[in-house]
Amino acid sequence: MINASPTPEDIEVARQQLSERIAQEKDAGIPAFDRTDAVTDMKRTPFLMAMRTNGYTAKLNRSGCQVLESCPLCRGSNRHTFTKGDQEIHLCSDCGK
């Protein structure tokens, strides 16, 4: 089995990029409800950004929402399904497993 989890470094890079984007939007005077931070989860969003950077796409249902499940390890509800080529994997943004 391939370890597809993003590394802590991948997540930190994504977190920095996200923080920079939010700071730029604040500096530009974008109203609070229109900024990225209004719809951002500071744990899940960098995880998803790192997965995208590593070539994985989050699986979406017919309405365009991400497919989420309960994680069997940590019991969180943030277990995502990702695809890359013909590979499909399940990873939790809470515990990384």
Coordinates of C-alpha atoms in Angstrom, one line a residue:
M1 CA 0.0 0.0 0.0
I2 CA 1.3 3.4 -0.9
N3 CA 1.5 6.1 1.8
A4 CA -0.2 9.0 0.1
S5 CA -0.6 11.1 3.2
P6 CA 0.9 14.6 2.9
T7 CA 4.0 15.1 5.0
P8 CA 3.9 17.7 7.8
E9 CA 6.1 19.8 5.6
D10 CA 3.5 19.7 2.7
I11 CA 0.8 20.7 5.1
E12 CA 2.9 23.6 6.6
V13 CA 3.6 24.9 3.1
A14 CA -0.1 24.8 2.3
R15 CA -0.9 26.5 5.6
Q16 CA 1.6 29.3 4.8
Q17 CA 0.1 29.8 1.3
L18 CA -3.4 29.9 2.8
S19 CA -2.4 32.4 5.5
E20 CA -0.7 34.6 2.9
R21 CA -3.8 34.6 0.7
I22 CA -6.0 35.5 3.7
A23 CA -3.6 38.4 4.7
Q24 CA -3.6 39.7 1.1
E25 CA -7.4 39.7 1.0
K26 CA -7.6 41.5 4.3
D27 CA -5.0 44.1 3.1
A28 CA -7.0 44.6 -0.1
G29 CA -10.1 45.5 2.0
I30 CA -12.2 42.5 0.8
P31 CA -15.3 42.3 3.1
A32 CA -15.1 39.6 5.8
F33 CA -17.9 37.4 4.3
D34 CA -16.2 37.4 0.9
R35 CA -12.8 36.4 2.1
T36 CA -11.2 33.0 2.0
D37 CA -11.1 32.8 5.8
A38 CA -14.9 32.9 5.9
V39 CA -15.1 29.4 4.4
T40 CA -11.8 28.0 5.6
D41 CA -11.1 25.3 8.2
M42 CA -7.4 25.8 9.2
K43 CA -6.9 22.1 9.6
R44 CA -8.8 20.5 6.8
T45 CA -8.1 23.2 4.1
P46 CA -4.3 22.9 4.2
F47 CA -4.6 19.1 4.2
L48 CA -6.7 19.3 1.0
M49 CA -4.4 21.8 -0.6
A50 CA -1.4 19.5 0.1
M51 CA -3.2 16.5 -1.4
R52 CA -4.1 18.6 -4.5
T53 CA -0.4 19.7 -4.8
N54 CA 0.6 16.0 -4.6
G55 CA -1.7 15.2 -7.6
Y56 CA -4.8 13.9 -5.8
T57 CA -8.3 15.0 -6.5
A58 CA -11.0 14.8 -3.8
K59 CA -14.0 12.7 -4.9
L60 CA -17.2 14.6 -5.3
N61 CA -20.8 13.4 -5.2
R62 CA -23.3 14.4 -7.9
S63 CA -24.1 17.7 -6.3
G64 CA -20.4 18.7 -6.3
C65 CA -19.8 18.2 -2.5
Q66 CA -16.9 16.2 -1.2
V67 CA -17.5 12.6 -0.2
L68 CA -16.8 12.3 3.5
E69 CA -17.0 9.3 5.8
S70 CA -16.4 8.6 9.5
C71 CA -12.8 7.6 10.2
P72 CA -12.6 4.1 11.7
L73 CA -9.5 5.0 13.7
C74 CA -10.2 8.4 15.2
R75 CA -14.0 8.4 14.7
G76 CA -13.8 11.9 13.2
S77 CA -16.1 12.7 10.2
N78 CA -13.4 14.0 7.9
R79 CA -12.3 10.9 6.0
H80 CA -11.9 11.9 2.4
T81 CA -11.8 9.8 -0.8
F82 CA -9.1 10.9 -3.2
T83 CA -8.3 9.7 -6.7
K84 CA -5.0 9.9 -8.7
G85 CA -5.0 8.1 -12.0
D86 CA -6.7 4.8 -11.4
Q87 CA -5.8 4.8 -7.7
E88 CA -8.5 5.6 -5.1
I89 CA -7.5 6.2 -1.4
H90 CA -9.2 7.2 1.8
L91 CA -7.5 9.5 4.2
C92 CA -8.7 11.4 7.3
S93 CA -7.7 15.0 7.6
D94 CA -7.9 14.7 11.4
C95 CA -5.6 11.8 12.0
G96 CA -3.9 11.4 8.6
K97 CA -4.7 7.7 8.3

